[in-house]
Phi, psi and omega in degrees: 000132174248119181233007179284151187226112183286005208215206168308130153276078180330133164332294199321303189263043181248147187233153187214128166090048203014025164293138149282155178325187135314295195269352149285333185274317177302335178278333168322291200284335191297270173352300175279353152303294167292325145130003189295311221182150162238174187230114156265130179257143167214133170246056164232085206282316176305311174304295185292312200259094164284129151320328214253018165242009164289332179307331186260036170193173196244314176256165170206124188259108159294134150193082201222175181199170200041208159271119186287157183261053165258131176291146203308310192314315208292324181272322147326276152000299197306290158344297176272000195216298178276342178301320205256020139303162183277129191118319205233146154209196191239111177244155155224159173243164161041253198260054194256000188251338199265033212199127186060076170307334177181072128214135208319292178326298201266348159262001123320329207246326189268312171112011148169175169242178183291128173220083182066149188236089165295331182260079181330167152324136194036035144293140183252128183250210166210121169282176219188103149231141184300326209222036191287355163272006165251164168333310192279353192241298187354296170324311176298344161096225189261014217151094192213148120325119175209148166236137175175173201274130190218132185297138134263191185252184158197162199024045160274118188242107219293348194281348178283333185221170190243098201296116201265302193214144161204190192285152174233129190281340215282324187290014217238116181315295197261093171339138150205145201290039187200153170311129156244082186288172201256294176213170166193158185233140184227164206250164180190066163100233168261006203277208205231138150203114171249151153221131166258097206293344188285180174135356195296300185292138191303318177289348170297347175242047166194010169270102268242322186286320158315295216275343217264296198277324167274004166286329175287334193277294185313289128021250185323291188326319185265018164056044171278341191203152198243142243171119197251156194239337172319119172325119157228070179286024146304332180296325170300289173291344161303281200317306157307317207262009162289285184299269223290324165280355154286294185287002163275004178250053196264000000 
């Protein structure tokens, strides 16, 4: 798991007292809870994230922001050779979107970027999921409330991912006329990729339906529970011309 940050350092990856962070330690116990997986965290990228210790691990976990001091070859390698292994995937959380902004290899592979946060910290939206039968979504049931900071996109391309949750505007105060997704999972070679934008607020990582949901993303990825990844960017296009027509009714 990767929490370091060239760019804003979120409360979630700030560690005090040499402790790990809120969302290094939840995804920790969450492994040892389940009995799934272990976890090693680092915010030294340069030490850590290696070809030749990429080798010892199946997933690689984001919650980063900028350009990370990975070097170009180590990061090619990472994307085009071990991500698109059978086996290996990609989680990001929140501003894990927010991170290499441009460049095209890695928001190809993730499915979009940050382009700003109209719903500030502790706003409350209402989600919408789309998809309640895969893992990574289920937990949420149809239909949930939440408050915490929330992304739109840019290069985003809907024909690419299978959009799990997004905002629902009609139920949402504060409005904006366009698709806002929530989370989403994509197929990336044989490997995996889910992402999920919520994670800003520090209590979003002890919200027992967050850890719920990324366990299931973990799940899918190691092909423990089956979770379908086909693009459905009708869902996309419902979903804009929805938000547009929720938001002429402010």
């Amino acid at each position: 798991m990767v929490t370091q940050s060239a760019g804003f350092k979120h409360g979630s990856v700030t560690r005090k007292e040499n402790q790990l962070s809120p969302s290094e330690r939840a995804i920790t116990d969450l492994g040892i809870k389940s009995g799934l997986f272990r976890v090693d965290c680092t915010q030294d990228v340069k030490k850590d994230f290696t070809k030749e210790k990429l080798a010892g691990y199946d997933i690689v976990y984001f919650y980063t922001t900028g350009k990370l001091p990975i070097d170009e070859e180590t990061l090619d390698y990472f994307i085009n050779d071990w991500l698109k292994q059978k086996g290996h995937g990609f989680i990001g959380s929140h501003s894990a979107t927010d991170t290499y902004n441009n460049d095209k290899i890695y928001y190809e592979m993730i499915g979009g970027t940050f382009n700003g946060h109209p719903w500030n910290a502790g706003s409350q939206i209402t989600v919408t999921v789309h998809d309640t039968k895969h893992p990574a979504a289920k937990p949420w049931g149809e239909e949930f409330t939440i408050k915490d900071e929330i992304y739109q996109f840019k290069n985003f391309e809907p024909k690419n991912v299978r959009v799990l949750m997004s905002m629902n505007m009609e139920k949402t105060k504060q409005k904006a006329p366009y698709h806002v997704p929530i989370a989403w999972v994509k197929d990336w070679g044989n490997g995996r990729v889910f992402y999920i934008s919520l994670g800003h607020q520090e209590d979003i990582w002890t919200n027992e339906k967050y850890m719920e949901s990324v366990l299931g993303g973990i799940k899918w990825i190691l092909r423990k529970e089956d979770g379908d990844a086909t693009p459905n960017p009708d869902v996309s296009e419902k979903w804009n011309e929805k938000s547009k027509a929720d938001a002429k009714r402010l």
